CSV table of C-alpha atoms and ligand atoms in Angstrom, one decimal:
chain,number,residue,atom,x,y,z
B,1,UNK,CA,18.5,-3.3,9.9
B,2,UNK,CA,16.2,-3.0,6.9
B,3,UNK,CA,12.8,-1.8,7.7
B,4,UNK,CA,11.4,-4.6,5.6
B,5,UNK,CA,13.0,-7.2,7.9
B,6,UNK,CA,11.5,-5.6,11.0
B,7,UNK,CA,8.0,-5.3,9.7
B,8,UNK,CA,7.7,-8.4,7.5
B,9,UNK,CA,5.0,-10.9,8.4
B,10,UNK,CA,6.5,-14.3,9.0
B,11,UNK,CA,5.1,-17.7,10.1
B,12,UNK,CA,5.0,-16.9,13.8
B,13,UNK,CA,3.8,-13.3,13.5
B,14,UNK,CA,1.0,-12.5,16.0
B,15,UNK,CA,-0.9,-9.3,15.1
B,16,UNK,CA,-2.1,-9.0,18.6
B,17,UNK,CA,1.5,-8.9,19.8
B,18,UNK,CA,2.3,-5.8,17.7
B,19,UNK,CA,1.8,-2.5,19.6
B,20,UNK,CA,0.1,-0.1,17.2
B,21,UNK,CA,1.9,2.8,19.0
B,22,UNK,CA,5.3,1.3,18.6
B,23,UNK,CA,8.0,2.6,16.3
B,24,UNK,CA,10.2,-0.3,15.1
B,25,UNK,CA,13.4,0.7,13.4
B,26,UNK,CA,13.3,4.4,14.4
B,27,UNK,CA,16.9,5.3,14.8
B,28,UNK,CA,18.4,6.8,17.9
B,29,UNK,CA,19.0,10.1,16.2
B,30,UNK,CA,15.2,10.6,16.2
B,31,UNK,CA,15.2,11.4,19.9
B,32,UNK,CA,13.7,14.8,20.9
B,33,UNK,CA,11.0,16.0,18.6
B,34,UNK,CA,10.4,12.7,16.8
B,35,UNK,CA,7.5,14.0,14.8
B,36,UNK,CA,9.5,16.8,13.3
B,37,UNK,CA,12.5,14.5,12.7
B,38,UNK,CA,10.2,12.0,10.9
B,39,UNK,CA,8.6,14.7,8.8
B,40,UNK,CA,12.0,15.9,7.6
B,41,UNK,CA,13.2,12.4,6.9
B,42,UNK,CA,10.0,11.7,4.9
B,43,UNK,CA,10.7,14.8,2.8
B,44,UNK,CA,14.2,13.6,2.1
B,45,UNK,CA,13.3,10.0,1.4
B,46,UNK,CA,10.4,11.3,-0.7
B,47,UNK,CA,12.9,13.3,-2.9
B,48,UNK,CA,14.9,10.1,-3.4
B,49,UNK,CA,11.8,8.1,-4.2
B,50,UNK,CA,10.9,10.6,-6.8
B,51,UNK,CA,14.3,10.2,-8.4
B,52,UNK,CA,14.0,6.5,-8.4
B,53,UNK,CA,10.5,6.7,-9.8
B,54,UNK,CA,11.7,8.9,-12.6
B,55,UNK,CA,14.2,6.2,-13.6
B,56,UNK,CA,11.5,3.5,-13.4
B,57,UNK,CA,9.2,5.5,-15.6
B,58,UNK,CA,11.9,6.4,-18.2
B,59,UNK,CA,13.2,2.8,-18.3
B,60,UNK,CA,9.7,1.6,-19.2
B,61,UNK,CA,8.9,4.4,-21.6
B,62,UNK,CA,12.0,4.1,-23.7
B,63,UNK,CA,14.0,1.2,-22.4
B,64,UNK,CA,11.4,-1.6,-22.6
B,65,UNK,CA,11.8,-2.3,-18.9
B,66,UNK,CA,8.4,-3.7,-17.8
B,67,UNK,CA,8.9,-3.4,-14.1
B,68,UNK,CA,6.4,-1.7,-11.9
B,69,UNK,CA,5.5,-1.4,-8.2
B,70,UNK,CA,2.2,-2.0,-6.5
B,71,UNK,CA,1.6,-0.7,-3.0
B,72,UNK,CA,-1.4,-2.4,-1.4
B,73,UNK,CA,-2.8,-0.5,1.6
B,74,UNK,CA,-5.2,-2.3,4.0
B,75,UNK,CA,-6.5,-1.0,7.3
B,76,UNK,CA,-9.5,-0.7,9.6
B,77,UNK,CA,-11.5,2.5,9.0
B,78,UNK,CA,-9.5,5.6,9.9
B,79,UNK,CA,-6.3,3.5,9.7
B,80,UNK,CA,-4.5,6.2,7.7
B,81,UNK,CA,-4.6,4.9,4.1
B,82,UNK,CA,-5.6,8.3,2.7
B,83,UNK,CA,-3.0,10.1,4.8
B,84,UNK,CA,-0.3,7.7,3.6
B,85,UNK,CA,-1.2,8.3,0.0
B,86,UNK,CA,-1.2,12.1,0.6
B,87,UNK,CA,2.1,12.3,2.5
B,88,UNK,CA,4.2,9.6,0.9
B,89,UNK,CA,2.8,8.9,-2.5
B,90,UNK,CA,2.1,12.6,-2.9
B,91,UNK,CA,5.9,13.2,-3.2
B,92,UNK,CA,6.1,11.2,-6.5
B,93,UNK,CA,5.4,12.5,-9.9
B,94,UNK,CA,1.7,12.1,-10.4
B,95,UNK,CA,2.3,11.2,-14.1
B,96,UNK,CA,3.7,7.9,-13.1
B,97,UNK,CA,1.3,7.1,-10.3
B,98,UNK,CA,-2.0,5.3,-10.3
B,99,UNK,CA,-4.1,5.2,-7.1
B,100,UNK,CA,-7.2,3.1,-7.1
B,101,UNK,CA,-9.7,2.8,-4.2
B,102,UNK,CA,-11.9,-0.2,-3.8
B,103,UNK,CA,-15.3,0.1,-2.2
B,104,UNK,CA,-18.2,-2.2,-1.8
B,105,UNK,CA,-18.4,-4.1,-5.2
B,106,UNK,CA,-20.9,-2.7,-7.7
B,107,UNK,CA,-23.5,-4.9,-9.3
B,108,UNK,CA,-21.3,-5.2,-12.3
B,109,UNK,CA,-18.2,-6.1,-10.3
B,110,UNK,CA,-20.2,-8.7,-8.4
B,111,UNK,CA,-21.0,-10.5,-11.6
B,112,UNK,CA,-17.3,-11.2,-12.1
B,113,UNK,CA,-14.6,-13.1,-10.3
B,114,UNK,CA,-13.3,-11.1,-7.3
B,115,UNK,CA,-10.0,-10.5,-9.0
B,116,UNK,CA,-11.6,-9.0,-12.1
B,117,UNK,CA,-11.7,-5.4,-10.9
B,118,UNK,CA,-8.3,-5.8,-9.4
B,119,UNK,CA,-6.7,-6.9,-12.7
B,120,UNK,CA,-8.1,-4.0,-14.5
B,121,UNK,CA,-6.6,-1.6,-12.0
B,122,UNK,CA,-3.0,-2.9,-12.0
B,123,UNK,CA,-0.2,-0.5,-12.8
B,124,UNK,CA,1.4,-0.4,-16.2
B,125,UNK,CA,5.1,-0.8,-16.8
B,126,UNK,CA,7.1,2.0,-15.1
B,127,UNK,CA,4.2,3.0,-12.8
B,128,UNK,CA,3.8,3.0,-9.1
B,129,UNK,CA,0.3,1.7,-8.4
B,130,UNK,CA,-1.5,2.1,-5.1
B,131,UNK,CA,-4.5,0.1,-4.0
B,132,UNK,CA,-6.5,1.9,-1.3
B,133,UNK,CA,-8.1,-1.3,-0.1
B,134,UNK,CA,-7.8,-4.3,-2.4
B,135,UNK,CA,-8.7,-7.9,-3.1
B,136,UNK,CA,-8.1,-8.5,0.6
B,137,UNK,CA,-11.5,-7.1,1.3
B,138,UNK,CA,-12.8,-10.1,-0.5
B,139,UNK,CA,-11.4,-12.4,2.2
B,140,UNK,CA,-11.8,-10.1,5.2
B,141,UNK,CA,-15.4,-9.0,4.9
B,142,UNK,CA,-16.9,-12.4,4.0
B,143,UNK,CA,-15.1,-14.0,6.8
B,144,UNK,CA,-16.3,-11.5,9.4
B,145,UNK,CA,-19.8,-11.3,8.1
B,146,UNK,CA,-20.0,-15.1,7.4
B,147,UNK,CA,-21.2,-14.6,3.9
B,148,UNK,CA,-18.8,-17.2,2.4
B,149,UNK,CA,-18.0,-20.7,3.5
B,150,UNK,CA,-14.6,-21.1,5.2
B,151,UNK,CA,-13.4,-23.5,2.4
B,152,UNK,CA,-14.2,-20.9,-0.2
B,153,UNK,CA,-12.3,-18.3,1.7
B,154,UNK,CA,-9.4,-20.7,1.9
B,155,UNK,CA,-9.7,-21.2,-1.9
B,156,UNK,CA,-9.5,-17.4,-2.3
B,157,UNK,CA,-6.3,-17.3,-0.2
B,158,UNK,CA,-4.8,-19.7,-2.7
B,159,UNK,CA,-6.0,-17.7,-5.7
B,160,UNK,CA,-4.5,-14.6,-4.2
B,161,UNK,CA,-1.2,-16.3,-3.6
B,162,UNK,CA,-1.1,-17.6,-7.2
B,163,UNK,CA,-2.2,-14.2,-8.6
B,164,UNK,CA,0.4,-12.2,-6.7
B,165,UNK,CA,3.1,-14.7,-7.4
B,166,UNK,CA,2.3,-14.3,-11.1
B,167,UNK,CA,2.6,-10.6,-10.8
B,168,UNK,CA,6.0,-10.8,-9.0
B,169,UNK,CA,7.3,-13.2,-11.7
B,170,UNK,CA,6.1,-10.7,-14.3
B,171,UNK,CA,8.1,-7.8,-12.9
B,172,UNK,CA,5.4,-6.3,-10.7
B,173,UNK,CA,6.8,-5.8,-7.1
B,174,UNK,CA,3.9,-6.1,-4.8
B,175,UNK,CA,4.4,-4.3,-1.4
B,176,UNK,CA,1.5,-5.2,0.9
B,177,UNK,CA,1.1,-3.0,3.9
B,178,UNK,CA,-1.4,-3.3,6.8
B,179,UNK,CA,-1.7,-0.1,8.7
B,180,UNK,CA,-2.2,-1.4,12.3
B,181,UNK,CA,-4.2,0.9,14.6
B,182,UNK,CA,-5.6,0.4,18.0
B,183,UNK,CA,-9.4,0.7,18.7
B,184,UNK,CA,-8.7,3.7,20.9
B,185,UNK,CA,-6.9,5.5,18.2
B,186,UNK,CA,-9.7,4.7,15.7
B,187,UNK,CA,-12.3,6.0,18.2
B,188,UNK,CA,-10.3,9.2,18.4
B,189,UNK,CA,-10.2,9.6,14.6
B,190,UNK,CA,-13.8,8.7,14.0
B,191,UNK,CA,-14.9,11.2,16.7
B,192,UNK,CA,-12.7,13.9,15.0
B,193,UNK,CA,-14.5,13.2,11.7
B,194,UNK,CA,-17.8,14.1,13.4
B,195,UNK,CA,-16.4,17.2,15.1
B,196,UNK,CA,-14.5,18.6,12.2
B,197,UNK,CA,-16.8,19.9,9.3
B,198,UNK,CA,-13.9,19.3,6.9
B,199,UNK,CA,-13.8,15.7,7.9
B,200,UNK,CA,-17.4,14.8,8.4
B,201,UNK,CA,-17.8,13.7,4.8
B,202,UNK,CA,-15.4,10.8,5.6
B,203,UNK,CA,-17.6,9.5,8.3
B,204,UNK,CA,-19.6,6.5,7.3
B,205,UNK,CA,-22.2,5.2,9.8
B,206,UNK,CA,-21.3,1.7,8.8
B,207,UNK,CA,-17.8,2.2,10.2
B,208,UNK,CA,-19.4,1.7,13.6
B,209,UNK,CA,-20.7,-1.7,12.6
B,210,UNK,CA,-17.2,-2.7,11.5
B,211,UNK,CA,-15.8,-1.2,14.7
B,212,UNK,CA,-18.1,-3.3,16.8
B,213,UNK,CA,-16.6,-6.4,15.1
B,214,UNK,CA,-13.1,-5.3,15.9
B,215,UNK,CA,-11.8,-8.6,17.3
B,216,UNK,CA,-13.3,-10.5,14.4
B,217,UNK,CA,-11.6,-8.2,11.9
B,218,UNK,CA,-8.3,-8.6,13.7
B,219,UNK,CA,-8.7,-12.4,13.4
B,220,UNK,CA,-9.6,-12.1,9.8
B,221,UNK,CA,-6.5,-10.0,9.2
B,222,UNK,CA,-4.3,-12.5,11.1
B,223,UNK,CA,-5.6,-15.3,9.0
B,224,UNK,CA,-5.3,-13.5,5.7
B,225,UNK,CA,-1.8,-12.1,6.4
B,226,UNK,CA,-0.5,-15.5,7.5
B,227,UNK,CA,-2.0,-17.3,4.5
B,228,UNK,CA,-0.7,-14.8,1.9
B,229,UNK,CA,2.6,-13.5,3.2
B,230,UNK,CA,5.0,-15.3,0.8
B,231,UNK,CA,8.6,-14.9,-0.1
B,232,UNK,CA,7.7,-13.2,-3.4
B,233,UNK,CA,5.0,-11.0,-2.0
B,234,UNK,CA,5.3,-10.6,1.8
B,235,UNK,CA,3.1,-8.6,4.1
B,236,UNK,CA,4.3,-5.8,6.2
B,237,UNK,CA,2.6,-4.6,9.4
B,238,UNK,CA,3.2,-0.9,10.0
B,239,UNK,CA,2.2,0.3,13.5
B,240,UNK,CA,0.0,3.3,12.6
B,241,UNK,CA,-1.2,5.0,15.7
B,242,UNK,CA,1.5,7.6,15.2
B,243,UNK,CA,1.0,9.1,11.8
B,244,UNK,CA,4.6,10.4,11.6
B,245,UNK,CA,6.0,6.9,12.2
B,246,UNK,CA,3.5,5.4,9.7
B,247,UNK,CA,4.6,7.8,6.9
B,248,UNK,CA,8.3,7.3,7.8
B,249,UNK,CA,8.0,3.5,7.7
B,250,UNK,CA,6.0,3.3,4.4
B,251,UNK,CA,8.4,5.8,2.8
B,252,UNK,CA,11.3,3.7,3.8
B,253,UNK,CA,9.7,0.4,2.8
B,254,UNK,CA,9.2,1.8,-0.7
B,255,UNK,CA,12.6,3.3,-0.8
B,256,UNK,CA,14.2,-0.1,0.0
B,257,UNK,CA,12.1,-1.7,-2.7
B,258,UNK,CA,13.0,0.8,-5.3
B,259,UNK,CA,16.7,0.9,-4.4
B,260,UNK,CA,16.8,-2.9,-4.9
B,261,UNK,CA,15.0,-2.6,-8.2
B,262,UNK,CA,17.7,-0.1,-9.2
B,263,UNK,CA,16.0,1.2,-12.3
B,264,UNK,CA,18.3,2.8,-14.8
B,265,UNK,CA,17.8,5.7,-17.3
B,266,UNK,CA,17.7,4.2,-20.8
B,267,UNK,CA,20.6,5.1,-23.1
B,268,UNK,CA,18.9,5.6,-26.4
B,269,UNK,CA,20.8,4.7,-29.5
B,270,UNK,CA,21.5,8.2,-30.6
B,271,UNK,CA,24.4,9.9,-32.3
B,272,UNK,CA,24.5,12.7,-29.8
B,273,UNK,CA,27.1,14.8,-31.7
B,274,UNK,CA,25.1,14.6,-34.9
B,275,UNK,CA,21.8,15.4,-33.2
B,276,UNK,CA,23.4,18.5,-31.5
B,277,UNK,CA,24.7,19.6,-34.9
B,278,UNK,CA,21.3,19.2,-36.4
B,279,UNK,CA,19.7,21.2,-33.6
B,280,UNK,CA,22.2,23.9,-34.2
B,281,UNK,CA,21.5,23.9,-37.9
B,282,UNK,CA,24.9,22.6,-38.7
B,283,UNK,CA,23.8,19.3,-40.1
B,284,UNK,CA,20.7,17.9,-41.7
G,301,ATP,P1,-11.5,5.3,5.5
G,301,ATP,O1,-10.5,4.3,6.0
G,301,ATP,O2,-10.9,6.7,5.5
G,301,ATP,O3,-12.8,5.3,6.3
G,301,ATP,P2,-12.4,3.7,3.4
G,301,ATP,O4,-11.4,2.9,2.7
G,301,ATP,O5,-13.2,3.0,4.4
G,301,ATP,O6,-11.8,5.1,4.0
G,301,ATP,P3,-14.9,4.1,2.1
G,301,ATP,O7,-15.3,4.5,0.7
G,301,ATP,O8,-15.5,4.8,3.2
G,301,ATP,O9,-13.4,4.2,2.2
G,301,ATP,O10,-15.2,2.6,2.3
G,301,ATP,C1,-15.0,1.5,1.5
G,301,ATP,C2,-15.8,0.4,2.0
G,301,ATP,O11,-15.9,-0.6,1.1
G,301,ATP,C3,-15.2,-0.3,3.3
G,301,ATP,O12,-16.2,-0.4,4.3
G,301,ATP,C4,-14.8,-1.6,2.8
G,301,ATP,O13,-14.9,-2.6,3.8
G,301,ATP,C5,-15.8,-1.9,1.7
G,301,ATP,N1,-15.3,-2.8,0.7
G,301,ATP,C6,-14.3,-2.7,-0.2
G,301,ATP,N2,-14.2,-3.8,-0.9
G,301,ATP,C7,-15.1,-4.7,-0.5
G,301,ATP,C8,-15.5,-6.0,-0.8
G,301,ATP,N3,-14.8,-6.7,-1.8
G,301,ATP,N4,-16.5,-6.6,-0.2
G,301,ATP,C9,-17.2,-5.9,0.8
G,301,ATP,N5,-16.9,-4.7,1.2
G,301,ATP,C10,-15.9,-4.1,0.6
G,302,MG,MG1,-14.5,4.2,5.7
Protein backbone atom coordinates (compact mmCIF):
# COMPACT_ATOMS: atom_id res chain seq x y z
CA UNK A 1 0.00 0.00 0.00
CA UNK A 2 1.20 3.49 -0.79
CA UNK A 3 2.63 5.28 2.24
CA UNK A 4 0.49 8.28 1.33
CA UNK A 5 -2.67 6.22 1.82
CA UNK A 6 -1.50 5.02 5.21
CA UNK A 7 -0.54 8.43 6.58
CA UNK A 8 -3.09 10.73 4.93
CA UNK A 9 -5.37 12.74 7.23
CA UNK A 10 -9.00 11.99 6.40
CA UNK A 11 -12.32 13.11 7.89
CA UNK A 12 -12.19 10.73 10.86
CA UNK A 13 -8.47 10.95 11.64
CA UNK A 14 -7.84 11.30 15.37
CA UNK A 15 -4.35 12.55 16.15
CA UNK A 16 -4.60 11.22 19.70
CA UNK A 17 -5.18 7.75 18.26
CA UNK A 18 -1.90 7.74 16.32
CA UNK A 19 0.99 6.24 18.27
CA UNK A 20 4.09 8.43 17.72
CA UNK A 21 6.28 5.34 18.14
CA UNK A 22 4.42 3.31 15.50
CA UNK A 23 5.86 2.46 12.10
CA UNK A 24 2.99 2.23 9.60
CA UNK A 25 3.86 0.67 6.26
CA UNK A 26 7.25 -0.63 7.32
CA UNK A 27 7.65 -3.83 5.29
CA UNK A 28 8.24 -7.26 6.81
CA UNK A 29 11.74 -7.37 5.35
CA UNK A 30 12.65 -4.65 7.85
CA UNK A 31 12.79 -7.18 10.69
CA UNK A 32 16.03 -7.37 12.63
CA UNK A 33 18.05 -4.19 12.75
CA UNK A 34 15.27 -1.91 11.56
CA UNK A 35 17.32 1.22 12.07
CA UNK A 36 20.06 -0.03 9.79
CA UNK A 37 17.55 -1.30 7.26
CA UNK A 38 15.76 2.05 7.18
CA UNK A 39 18.99 4.01 6.84
CA UNK A 40 19.99 1.89 3.84
CA UNK A 41 16.57 2.30 2.24
CA UNK A 42 16.65 6.06 2.79
CA UNK A 43 19.98 6.19 0.95
CA UNK A 44 18.55 4.19 -1.94
CA UNK A 45 15.32 6.16 -2.13
CA UNK A 46 17.38 9.33 -1.77
CA UNK A 47 19.38 8.46 -4.88
CA UNK A 48 16.14 7.93 -6.80
CA UNK A 49 14.77 11.19 -5.45
CA UNK A 50 17.86 12.98 -6.70
CA UNK A 51 17.33 11.50 -10.17
CA UNK A 52 13.70 12.60 -10.25
CA UNK A 53 14.64 16.02 -8.96
CA UNK A 54 17.20 16.36 -11.75
CA UNK A 55 14.46 15.75 -14.30
CA UNK A 56 12.10 18.21 -12.60
CA UNK A 57 14.81 20.88 -12.63
CA UNK A 58 15.79 20.24 -16.25
CA UNK A 59 12.17 20.21 -17.41
CA UNK A 60 11.66 23.65 -15.88
CA UNK A 61 14.97 25.11 -16.99
CA UNK A 62 14.67 24.18 -20.65
CA UNK A 63 11.33 22.53 -21.18
CA UNK A 64 9.02 25.20 -19.80
CA UNK A 65 7.55 22.76 -17.26
CA UNK A 66 6.39 24.95 -14.36
CA UNK A 67 5.85 22.17 -11.88
CA UNK A 68 7.48 22.24 -8.45
CA UNK A 69 7.09 20.57 -5.08
CA UNK A 70 6.65 22.13 -1.66
CA UNK A 71 7.24 20.09 1.48
CA UNK A 72 5.64 21.71 4.52
CA UNK A 73 7.07 20.46 7.83
CA UNK A 74 5.23 21.10 11.07
CA UNK A 75 5.99 19.68 14.52
CA UNK A 76 6.25 20.47 18.18
CA UNK A 77 9.72 21.62 19.27
CA UNK A 78 12.23 18.84 18.87
CA UNK A 79 9.89 17.06 16.49
CA UNK A 80 12.66 16.43 13.99
CA UNK A 81 12.11 18.98 11.25
CA UNK A 82 15.81 19.82 11.08
CA UNK A 83 16.81 16.15 11.07
CA UNK A 84 14.38 15.43 8.25
CA UNK A 85 15.80 18.27 6.18
CA UNK A 86 19.33 17.02 6.82
CA UNK A 87 18.73 13.32 6.21
CA UNK A 88 16.12 13.36 3.44
CA UNK A 89 16.34 16.70 1.65
CA UNK A 90 20.11 16.61 2.10
CA UNK A 91 20.25 13.89 -0.55
CA UNK A 92 18.97 16.20 -3.26
CA UNK A 93 21.02 18.56 -5.37
CA UNK A 94 21.15 21.79 -3.31
CA UNK A 95 20.97 23.81 -6.51
CA UNK A 96 17.33 22.84 -6.93
CA UNK A 97 16.29 23.07 -3.30
CA UNK A 98 15.04 26.02 -1.30
CA UNK A 99 14.59 25.57 2.45
CA UNK A 100 12.91 28.38 4.36
CA UNK A 101 12.33 28.47 8.11
CA UNK A 102 9.61 30.59 9.67
CA UNK A 103 10.09 32.01 13.13
CA UNK A 104 8.09 34.47 15.18
CA UNK A 105 7.00 37.13 12.66
CA UNK A 106 9.15 40.24 12.49
CA UNK A 107 7.63 43.71 12.82
CA UNK A 108 7.66 44.05 9.06
CA UNK A 109 5.98 40.68 8.56
CA UNK A 110 3.33 41.57 11.10
CA UNK A 111 2.31 44.56 9.04
CA UNK A 112 1.29 42.24 6.20
CA UNK A 113 -1.26 39.50 5.67
CA UNK A 114 -0.06 36.25 7.25
CA UNK A 115 0.44 34.69 3.82
CA UNK A 116 2.69 37.53 2.63
CA UNK A 117 5.96 36.04 3.85
CA UNK A 118 4.82 32.61 2.72
CA UNK A 119 4.17 33.71 -0.88
CA UNK A 120 7.62 35.25 -1.07
CA UNK A 121 9.22 31.97 -0.04
CA UNK A 122 7.48 29.66 -2.53
CA UNK A 123 9.66 27.44 -4.72
CA UNK A 124 10.23 28.43 -8.33
CA UNK A 125 9.45 26.09 -11.23
CA UNK A 126 11.58 22.96 -11.08
CA UNK A 127 12.48 23.42 -7.41
CA UNK A 128 11.79 21.38 -4.32
CA UNK A 129 10.85 23.87 -1.63
CA UNK A 130 10.81 23.07 2.08
CA UNK A 131 9.02 25.08 4.74
CA UNK A 132 10.51 24.47 8.20
CA UNK A 133 7.35 25.64 9.99
CA UNK A 134 4.90 27.55 7.85
CA UNK A 135 1.64 29.48 7.61
CA UNK A 136 0.18 26.84 9.94
CA UNK A 137 1.92 28.59 12.83
CA UNK A 138 -0.55 31.40 12.15
CA UNK A 139 -3.48 29.19 13.07
CA UNK A 140 -1.81 27.06 15.74
CA UNK A 141 -0.16 29.69 17.94
CA UNK A 142 -3.07 32.19 18.03
CA UNK A 143 -5.50 29.43 18.90
CA UNK A 144 -3.41 28.13 21.78
CA UNK A 145 -2.47 31.57 23.10
CA UNK A 146 -5.97 32.89 22.45
CA UNK A 147 -4.71 35.93 20.58
CA UNK A 148 -7.20 35.70 17.71
CA UNK A 149 -10.95 35.19 17.83
CA UNK A 150 -12.11 31.69 16.82
CA UNK A 151 -14.02 33.05 13.83
CA UNK A 152 -10.87 34.73 12.55
CA UNK A 153 -8.94 31.50 12.92
CA UNK A 154 -11.67 29.75 10.96
CA UNK A 155 -11.41 32.40 8.30
CA UNK A 156 -7.69 31.68 8.10
CA UNK A 157 -8.37 27.96 7.58
CA UNK A 158 -10.47 28.98 4.57
CA UNK A 159 -7.78 31.31 3.27
CA UNK A 160 -5.19 28.57 3.62
CA UNK A 161 -7.39 26.07 1.75
CA UNK A 162 -7.93 28.55 -1.06
CA UNK A 163 -4.25 29.51 -1.20
CA UNK A 164 -3.04 25.92 -1.32
CA UNK A 165 -5.69 24.87 -3.82
CA UNK A 166 -4.47 27.71 -6.05
CA UNK A 167 -0.91 26.40 -5.73
CA UNK A 168 -1.97 22.87 -6.61
CA UNK A 169 -3.88 24.07 -9.67
CA UNK A 170 -0.83 26.06 -10.71
CA UNK A 171 1.49 23.04 -10.71
CA UNK A 172 2.88 23.25 -7.18
CA UNK A 173 2.43 19.94 -5.40
CA UNK A 174 2.12 20.68 -1.70
CA UNK A 175 3.13 17.84 0.62
CA UNK A 176 2.13 18.70 4.17
CA UNK A 177 3.74 16.63 6.89
CA UNK A 178 3.18 16.75 10.61
CA UNK A 179 5.99 15.02 12.50
CA UNK A 180 4.10 13.53 15.42
CA UNK A 181 6.14 13.03 18.60
CA UNK A 182 5.15 12.09 22.14
CA UNK A 183 5.73 14.39 25.12
CA UNK A 184 8.15 11.82 26.58
CA UNK A 185 10.25 11.83 23.44
CA UNK A 186 10.23 15.61 23.37
CA UNK A 187 11.41 15.71 26.99
CA UNK A 188 14.23 13.38 26.08
CA UNK A 189 15.28 15.51 23.14
CA UNK A 190 15.05 18.82 24.99
CA UNK A 191 17.11 17.41 27.88
CA UNK A 192 19.72 16.24 25.38
CA UNK A 193 19.93 19.78 24.05
CA UNK A 194 20.89 20.95 27.52
CA UNK A 195 23.36 18.12 28.08
CA UNK A 196 25.14 18.26 24.74
CA UNK A 197 27.19 21.43 24.14
CA UNK A 198 26.77 20.90 20.40
CA UNK A 199 23.00 21.05 20.79
CA UNK A 200 22.51 23.62 23.51
CA UNK A 201 22.21 26.44 20.98
CA UNK A 202 18.97 24.82 19.83
CA UNK A 203 17.42 25.07 23.26
CA UNK A 204 14.95 27.88 23.59
CA UNK A 205 13.53 28.55 27.08
CA UNK A 206 10.18 29.32 25.48
CA UNK A 207 10.01 25.69 24.29
CA UNK A 208 9.04 24.82 27.87
CA UNK A 209 6.08 27.20 27.69
CA UNK A 210 4.83 25.51 24.54
CA UNK A 211 5.49 22.11 26.11
CA UNK A 212 3.33 23.03 29.08
CA UNK A 213 0.50 23.65 26.62
CA UNK A 214 0.97 20.26 24.97
CA UNK A 215 -2.67 19.22 24.98
CA UNK A 216 -3.81 22.59 23.65
CA UNK A 217 -1.29 22.33 20.83
CA UNK A 218 -2.45 18.81 19.97
CA UNK A 219 -6.02 20.11 19.79
CA UNK A 220 -4.92 23.02 17.63
CA UNK A 221 -3.13 20.60 15.30
CA UNK A 222 -6.18 18.35 15.18
CA UNK A 223 -8.41 21.30 14.24
CA UNK A 224 -5.98 22.70 11.65
CA UNK A 225 -5.27 19.34 10.03
CA UNK A 226 -8.94 18.43 9.81
CA UNK A 227 -9.88 21.83 8.39
CA UNK A 228 -7.16 21.93 5.76
CA UNK A 229 -6.56 18.36 4.63
CA UNK A 230 -8.11 18.46 1.16
CA UNK A 231 -8.03 16.21 -1.87
CA UNK A 232 -5.63 18.59 -3.62
CA UNK A 233 -3.37 19.22 -0.63
CA UNK A 234 -3.77 16.51 2.01
CA UNK A 235 -1.95 16.35 5.31
CA UNK A 236 0.16 13.39 6.32
CA UNK A 237 0.90 12.50 9.94
CA UNK A 238 4.29 10.81 10.28
CA UNK A 239 4.88 9.08 13.63
CA UNK A 240 8.24 10.59 14.54
CA UNK A 241 9.46 9.19 17.86
CA UNK A 242 11.71 6.89 15.86
CA UNK A 243 13.95 9.04 13.74
CA UNK A 244 14.78 6.25 11.30
CA UNK A 245 11.09 5.61 10.60
CA UNK A 246 10.44 9.34 10.21
CA UNK A 247 13.18 9.67 7.57
CA UNK A 248 12.05 6.51 5.80
CA UNK A 249 8.43 7.67 5.70
CA UNK A 250 9.14 11.21 4.48
CA UNK A 251 11.59 9.95 1.84
CA UNK A 252 8.95 7.54 0.57
CA UNK A 253 6.19 10.16 0.62
CA UNK A 254 8.30 12.43 -1.55
CA UNK A 255 9.29 9.55 -3.76
CA UNK A 256 5.67 8.62 -4.42
CA UNK A 257 4.85 12.23 -5.25
CA UNK A 258 7.76 12.64 -7.65
CA UNK A 259 7.16 9.31 -9.36
CA UNK A 260 3.58 10.39 -9.96
CA UNK A 261 4.73 13.74 -11.37
CA UNK A 262 6.97 11.76 -13.70
CA UNK A 263 9.13 14.70 -14.84
CA UNK A 264 10.89 14.17 -18.15
CA UNK A 265 14.18 15.45 -19.47
CA UNK A 266 13.47 18.02 -22.16
CA UNK A 267 14.42 17.13 -25.71
CA UNK A 268 15.76 20.40 -27.04
CA UNK A 269 15.26 21.13 -30.72
CA UNK A 270 18.85 20.50 -31.75
CA UNK A 271 20.41 18.99 -34.83
CA UNK A 272 22.67 16.72 -32.83
CA UNK A 273 24.74 15.42 -35.77
CA UNK A 274 25.36 18.97 -36.93
CA UNK A 275 26.30 20.17 -33.43
CA UNK A 276 28.72 17.28 -33.04
CA UNK A 277 30.33 18.16 -36.34
CA UNK A 278 30.64 21.78 -35.24
CA UNK A 279 32.23 20.76 -31.94
CA UNK A 280 34.72 18.63 -33.82
CA UNK A 281 35.51 21.49 -36.18
CA UNK A 282 33.97 19.72 -39.14
CA UNK A 283 31.17 22.19 -39.72
CA UNK A 284 30.53 25.84 -38.98
P1 LIG B 1 13.14 23.14 16.84
O1 LIG B 1 11.91 22.36 16.50
O2 LIG B 1 14.39 22.40 16.52
O3 LIG B 1 13.10 23.63 18.26
P2 LIG B 1 12.12 25.57 15.74
O4 LIG B 1 11.34 25.37 14.50
O5 LIG B 1 11.35 25.68 17.00
O6 LIG B 1 13.20 24.41 15.89
P3 LIG B 1 13.07 28.14 16.41
O7 LIG B 1 13.75 29.20 15.59
O8 LIG B 1 13.60 27.74 17.72
O9 LIG B 1 12.96 26.87 15.50
O10 LIG B 1 11.55 28.58 16.70
C1 LIG B 1 10.70 29.17 15.83
C2 LIG B 1 9.57 29.69 16.71
O11 LIG B 1 8.80 30.62 15.98
C3 LIG B 1 8.61 28.59 17.19
O12 LIG B 1 8.43 28.72 18.57
C4 LIG B 1 7.33 28.92 16.47
O13 LIG B 1 6.16 28.58 17.18
C5 LIG B 1 7.45 30.40 16.28
N1 LIG B 1 6.63 30.89 15.16
C6 LIG B 1 6.80 30.65 13.86
N2 LIG B 1 5.83 31.25 13.13
C7 LIG B 1 5.04 31.88 14.01
C8 LIG B 1 3.86 32.66 13.87
N3 LIG B 1 3.33 32.91 12.68
N4 LIG B 1 3.31 33.16 14.98
C9 LIG B 1 3.85 32.92 16.19
N5 LIG B 1 4.96 32.18 16.39
C10 LIG B 1 5.55 31.66 15.32
MG1 LIG C 1 12.37 25.54 18.88
